[in-house]
Amino acid sequence: MSIDLRNRLFEQLDQLVLIDPHTHINALDPSSHTLADILGYHYYTELAHSAGMPKGQIEEEGISPKEKVGRLIENLGPISNTIQYSWFIEMAQKLLDFEGDTIDASNWEAFYDSAAEKMSADSWTDTVFNKSRLESVFLTNDFDDPLEGFDSTKYIPCLRTDDLVFHLTNARTKMRLYEATNVEISNVASAREAIGKLFDHFVSRNAKACAISLPPTFAPTKVSDARAETALSHVFSHGPSADEDDQRAVSNFIFWTLAENCQQHKLPFDLMIGVNRKVFPEGVYQGQDLYDSRVSLIQYKDLLNAFPDVTFPISVLASVTNQELVSYSWIFPNVVANGHWWYSNTPTFIQHDCAARLEAIPRTKQIGYYSDMYKMEFALPKFAMYKRILAKVLAENFVIDRSWTEESAVELGTQLLRGNVESIFNVGS
Amino acid sequence: MSIDLRNRLFEQLDQLVLIDPHTHINALDPSSHTLADILGYHYYTELAHSAGMPKGQIEEEGISPKEKVGRLIENLGPISNTIQYSWFIEMAQKLLDFEGDTIDASNWEAFYDSAAEKMSADSWTDTVFNKSRLESVFLTNDFDDPLEGFDSTKYIPCLRTDDLVFHLTNARTKMRLYEATNVEISNVASAREAIGKLFDHFVSRNAKACAISLPPTFAPTKVSDARAETALSHVFSHGPSADEDDQRAVSNFIFWTLAENCQQHKLPFDLMIGVNRKVFPEGVYQGQDLYDSRVSLIQYKDLLNAFPDVTFPISVLASVTNQELVSYSWIFPNVVANGHWWYSNTPTFIQHDCAARLEAIPRTKQIGYYSDMYKMEFALPKFAMYKRILAKVLAENFVIDRSWTEESAVELGTQLLRGNVESIFNVGS
Amino acid sequence: MSIDLRNRLFEQLDQLVLIDPHTHINALDPSSHTLADILGYHYYTELAHSAGMPKGQIEEEGISPKEKVGRLIENLGPISNTIQYSWFIEMAQKLLDFEGDTIDASNWEAFYDSAAEKMSADSWTDTVFNKSRLESVFLTNDFDDPLEGFDSTKYIPCLRTDDLVFHLTNARTKMRLYEATNVEISNVASAREAIGKLFDHFVSRNAKACAISLPPTFAPTKVSDARAETALSHVFSHGPSADEDDQRAVSNFIFWTLAENCQQHKLPFDLMIGVNRKVFPEGVYQGQDLYDSRVSLIQYKDLLNAFPDVTFPISVLASVTNQELVSYSWIFPNVVANGHWWYSNTPTFIQHDCAARLEAIPRTKQIGYYSDMYKMEFALPKFAMYKRILAKVLAENFVIDRSWTEESAVELGTQLLRGNVESIFNVGS
């Protein structure tokens, strides 16, 4: 009974045309050219590496895309249980007409060729958008991205700010900032000017969010202009060897300035909380980051109180932080629970976290899902995974446990998948 | 199959007459007069505020109860998914004869009037007790509550001690203590005398528990009389600006003294662990507290070892602490797992936490549920929610997974709901 | 449907002949002689004590095994809900031909006698191995165990190293080390020599793992030889009163030396992370340890990076650390998720933790279960519990949710239960 019910709910949710509110798509090259773009995704390379494939085999310079795919395929057996592998198969079936359940040494080559042919069509990106029922996607743009050459209502810019907050000691960052704004930052006033110019530029190009990922130790606090002045001066003169206190003060000053600009420009500020970078420095590209799950949203107390007019869609890396996210979204008007991020983007955690959110956060304050994808082909299987789980939670926890009608359950799911993306980010409606 | 089974178990559990072992009921005014007493509950005001309703609209001075309800009803749409909203509807249906599933602008006013009429009956409180199948409720009494004017076997006093432990720096607290005991506390001896008098008074009025809520940073430890003497002297001379170390020593001294009195008077000491007060100071009344889930019961190691004869019914605020609660209850004879508190009082967390407790803590050492309510009308829907989840866990994890008979499962549920409240608090048997 | 499916999967998994990769079996006396060996297991004594049975009654010197069992049986009523009690009943039924569901004052004595008779057979241990479908078990050997008098392919040695890392300040430990190796350790060189000799001895006797349990505060780091030299000297001259920094440096030096030896001898290093010893010092034997769940695998970052060639099967004590274990196993090639340990070895936590692992860790890097038993009779009910949960997860999360065939699901389960034990520990294939 419950399975038929789930399927009925899924079918309805699966009809929706969606906006993906967080991706790493390159608007100038959004979809894949060969399966190497697919299997080169860190989810596959890091899992293959974890299961024993040497990094040198994966990342060898100069091998052709086909050679790379061949090597990876040989090493996917040990990850055939993972949900990530299932994304690959579902994508192959639904987008690339693959028949069967397994892609291995016996059949990959023909599939590689047929996929490459399909992907070479001029209309491939459109095909993917259509089959995935996607209307538009949010980007993740470096602060010095010119944002040119694409339709910014389909590829919606988002100002990513990690470099500004955490790498301003890096001379290259300062130079890029100068090149982007024509402002040489040296003190509080020029930093404010430069950041203001970035926001003006992004907003003029239809940016709909500012975003940042944050380590578990970060606890934003307002620093005085005087303190910021000293700290900036020390950091610019000593670079990465500057005193940690000064570096922290600069991070806090820049972060606070970003929030001020979000307020002024009415941009939501996506906080992605909890990642430690380069925990496994010998890992493959993008497969080096992990986390310390001992983080609390109470670290963001000052920020949330200081900016009541800024909406903060918050993603947490670990499921153990999800209850705090539920509670903070339930109490703070400016906190929104946002998607299921990275290491929490697997079915068991999604189900538990999604169910807890649905029953205690106002329905207007939850963004169901984003794909976080680098290539367009991943939206379909990732959203399909989420929609199946959402249908399961709606079926079991609402229709069965709480006697909701199926119609009401689908309405709630629709709001999470589409309505709230529109209202929270002011897009697509 | 499982759903029929759940329903059968629920029906049996739902017949039980219960004692609610933790509420905030005012014994002199236990039930509601209008829907404003219902919707004024912080669960509704804070969720409405979180969903965008300005605090000023909710808490405007001088508006009538009806005006307040009208305003809130207009703002409940965004919280129609929450379990808290479902409590409201179930209460309306079961206690106030509301027909339908939604109360909104179209129908609230007639319902407001009919509810007010029902609530104005002299017998209303009795009606609520009867329909809710409640025999008695525990109160939460300020230490200076005279405890007069009510039947203390129906409204069972409980000495709440937050003010004594955490606000003795406040001159008002000291004054209230003087007024309640005729003891002017100035040193260790007088503090002991005053607290002893409070316990004598409460016990003479049938108090069956002492209780306190504790911030996640608290880690009780015994301080010497000499240290306590110095700390009290500093705290009384400097008030809230006293040194933090001294304030902490005073908190520890008072807390330890409370435990000593619990031992002497054979009172269980309810510990409600984990709340940070006023995290969102601009929130609505009682909607300002949150938490840092990084707390451990190991902070209570010294206490639990020092008072083997005191029973500590422990509530934890976050589900991530539940496993520690299970393990500490499994090992320490004096630890009892107590209910599902506040931010963990939603179905997903209750189910997970309840299941983990049922399979690893002795069945005699678990208190299933308390309502934490401020008005009597909330017992029915809150206990109903819990009983449904308990029936689900008993059905799936015991009858199906472990081949228990339905009769045994109902016995276990009965013990959690009623038997253990009697034996642990020495009431009602 | 799902229940039949679960049962079919369980039946197949239950046919497998297994190797138990972590136990505390005494190879010279592996199985029980009376029910006192069964009910003397800390899971029963600590739960009976927790439920109110005085320690003095449980551990009274000089009482007969039968008297002890009689006393405990009288006190098992309050723990009849626990999964631990169900192990006892299932074992009684499957190994000792007990008929019925309850063992209590009315029937225990006859059962005690019939059990003692069965256990007195010379073939009893073989009977238990056969009925439990076990081929061999890993031991937990003190570093000075002579490892003589048993078949080390059936009872596979494992070098347990807690004493070396944490109790080298204890003169007795140093003496035992001398007796085991003929090396008097006084400095870095002699410590390395002694430890090398232990590994040589263990490996020569077919040891297949090194193991240690670790407190939540431990964060291994490499110390220089010079620092280790000073620290060893201080620790040996001051004993347990040596400076904490020196004690920590010694622990780190020894721990690192163990890892170096694991690398050299190609032994996996089992890390069992998170236990605080003697939290309840008045508890019964082995019923005194608990934990602080605020621990992170990031504490092991340096170690995991420094020893890429050492496999670290990691067990975590609390389910809240399981997601980190999933993520670290997903990223680090040398991390393996290992079983469900102690306070997480109950159905609710196993199900949640197992499901999260199955969908995100390569299938080659998960060891499904170990019994941790002290007497052979516990393998059957503990593994049966695990296999039922594994069958449930495979049925619901793979066959139903992800459309896997039953055959594929059983293959995955088989790999977790048997194949990975062989490949990771290099045994039994």
GROMACS .gro file of C-alpha atoms in nm, chain A residues 1 216 293-299 301 304-305 319-335 351-353 355-366 396-398 400-404 412, chain B residues 3 6 42-43 46-52 77-86 276-282 286-294 317-320 342-349 351-352 388 392:
model
  106
    1MET     CA    1   0.000   0.000   0.000
  216PRO     CA    2   3.341   2.424   1.163
  293SER     CA    3   3.088   1.733   1.310
  294ARG     CA    4   3.131   1.922   1.638
  295VAL     CA    5   2.987   2.249   1.512
  296SER     CA    6   2.687   2.443   1.637
  297LEU     CA    7   2.462   2.706   1.484
  298ILE     CA    8   2.500   2.896   1.807
  299GLN     CA    9   2.825   3.014   1.651
  301LYS     CA   10   2.392   3.375   1.689
  304LEU     CA   11   2.146   3.605   1.279
  305ASN     CA   12   2.049   3.868   1.533
  319SER     CA   13   2.319   1.512   0.979
  320VAL     CA   14   2.395   1.555   1.350
  321THR     CA   15   2.362   1.931   1.294
  322ASN     CA   16   2.025   1.894   1.124
  323GLN     CA   17   1.821   1.919   1.442
  324GLU     CA   18   1.986   2.250   1.521
  325LEU     CA   19   1.901   2.364   1.170
  326VAL     CA   20   1.540   2.261   1.227
  327SER     CA   21   1.524   2.446   1.557
  328TYR     CA   22   1.699   2.760   1.436
  329SER     CA   23   1.471   2.773   1.130
  330TRP     CA   24   1.172   2.728   1.357
  331ILE     CA   25   1.275   3.023   1.577
  332PHE     CA   26   1.469   3.271   1.362
  333PRO     CA   27   1.256   3.437   1.090
  334ASN     CA   28   1.568   3.481   0.874
  335VAL     CA   29   1.690   3.120   0.878
  351GLN     CA   30   1.515   1.082   0.484
  352HIS     CA   31   1.583   1.147   0.850
  353ASP     CA   32   1.667   1.514   0.798
  355ALA     CA   33   1.124   1.424   0.786
  356ALA     CA   34   1.245   1.625   1.085
  357ARG     CA   35   1.226   1.949   0.886
  358LEU     CA   36   0.884   1.886   0.735
  359GLU     CA   37   0.713   1.850   1.070
  360ALA     CA   38   0.864   2.145   1.255
  361ILE     CA   39   0.979   2.423   1.021
  362PRO     CA   40   0.721   2.652   0.857
  363ARG     CA   41   0.659   2.516   0.509
  364THR     CA   42   0.764   2.845   0.355
  365LYS     CA   43   1.112   2.819   0.501
  366GLN     CA   44   1.250   2.501   0.354
  396GLU     CA   45   0.457   0.757   0.550
  397ASN     CA   46   0.477   1.057   0.781
  398PHE     CA   47   0.191   1.263   0.640
  400ILE     CA   48  -0.033   0.743   0.667
  401ASP     CA   49   0.075   0.874   1.007
  402ARG     CA   50  -0.114   1.202   0.999
  403SER     CA   51  -0.405   1.123   0.764
  404TRP     CA   52  -0.321   1.392   0.512
  412LEU     CA   53   0.368   2.046   0.037
  432ILE     CA   54  -0.093  -0.021   1.029
  435ARG     CA   55  -0.036  -0.003   1.525
  471HIS     CA   56   0.476   2.997   2.230
  472TYR     CA   57   0.470   2.709   1.982
  475GLU     CA   58   0.709   3.171   1.760
  476LEU     CA   59   0.626   2.971   1.447
  477ALA     CA   60   0.401   3.248   1.318
  478HIS     CA   61   0.678   3.495   1.391
  479SER     CA   62   0.935   3.273   1.225
  480ALA     CA   63   0.712   3.256   0.918
  481GLY     CA   64   0.701   3.633   0.894
  506GLY     CA   65  -0.105   2.896   0.673
  507PRO     CA   66   0.275   2.868   0.659
  508ILE     CA   67   0.280   2.637   0.959
  509SER     CA   68   0.000   2.402   0.851
  510ASN     CA   69   0.260   2.131   0.793
  511THR     CA   70   0.391   2.136   1.147
  512ILE     CA   71   0.305   1.887   1.415
  513GLN     CA   72   0.229   2.179   1.641
  514TYR     CA   73  -0.050   2.289   1.408
  515SER     CA   74  -0.184   1.935   1.416
  705ASN     CA   75   2.070   2.834   2.601
  706ARG     CA   76   1.843   3.119   2.703
  707LYS     CA   77   1.779   3.430   2.493
  708VAL     CA   78   1.967   3.325   2.184
  709PHE     CA   79   1.716   3.529   1.984
  710PRO     CA   80   1.637   3.819   2.218
  711GLU     CA   81   1.405   3.983   1.963
  715GLN     CA   82   0.918   3.221   2.532
  716GLY     CA   83   1.035   3.195   2.172
  717GLN     CA   84   1.391   3.314   2.230
  718ASP     CA   85   1.573   3.007   2.357
  719LEU     CA   86   1.780   2.764   2.155
  720TYR     CA   87   2.078   2.543   2.217
  721ASP     CA   88   2.421   2.420   2.141
  722SER     CA   89   2.391   2.046   2.089
  723ARG     CA   90   2.753   1.992   2.192
  746LEU     CA   91   1.707   1.889   2.445
  747ALA     CA   92   1.868   1.743   2.136
  748SER     CA   93   1.823   1.401   1.985
  749VAL     CA   94   2.199   1.374   1.935
  771TRP     CA   95   1.080   2.069   2.348
  772TYR     CA   96   1.287   2.069   2.029
  773SER     CA   97   1.298   1.688   2.043
  774ASN     CA   98   0.923   1.666   2.090
  775THR     CA   99   0.844   1.609   1.723
  776PRO     CA  100   0.762   1.273   1.567
  777THR     CA  101   1.085   1.194   1.384
  778PHE     CA  102   1.299   1.253   1.690
  780GLN     CA  103   1.041   0.774   1.717
  781HIS     CA  104   1.416   0.740   1.690
  817ARG     CA  105   0.075   0.690   1.816
  821LYS     CA  106   0.431   0.234   1.595
   0.00000   0.00000   0.00000
